[in-house]
Amino acid sequence: ASFFSFVNYLNPVFGVLWGALLLAEVISLQAVAALGLILLGVAMSNRK
């Protein structure tokens, strides 16, 4: 179950990356900060 919650948290990360790669969207500083917070939360929740 923890793997699926991990993947669920990474959906926004991949959404932003695919948007930038495929649709040439600009990644704002706010988006980078939000993605950093998401990754930090995932790292903290997976810490043992």
Phi, psi and omega in degrees: 000328182290331178296318182290326176291325176298314179296322180298322178289334182274354178304314179297326179297310180292327177298316179292317181295316179293324177298321179290319183284314187270327185251003180057036176283149179273131178269117183279166177297325178295321178294320178296318178296318179295318178295323176297319177294321178297312180295324176296318177296320178295317180296320180291324181285335179268357180290141181248000000 
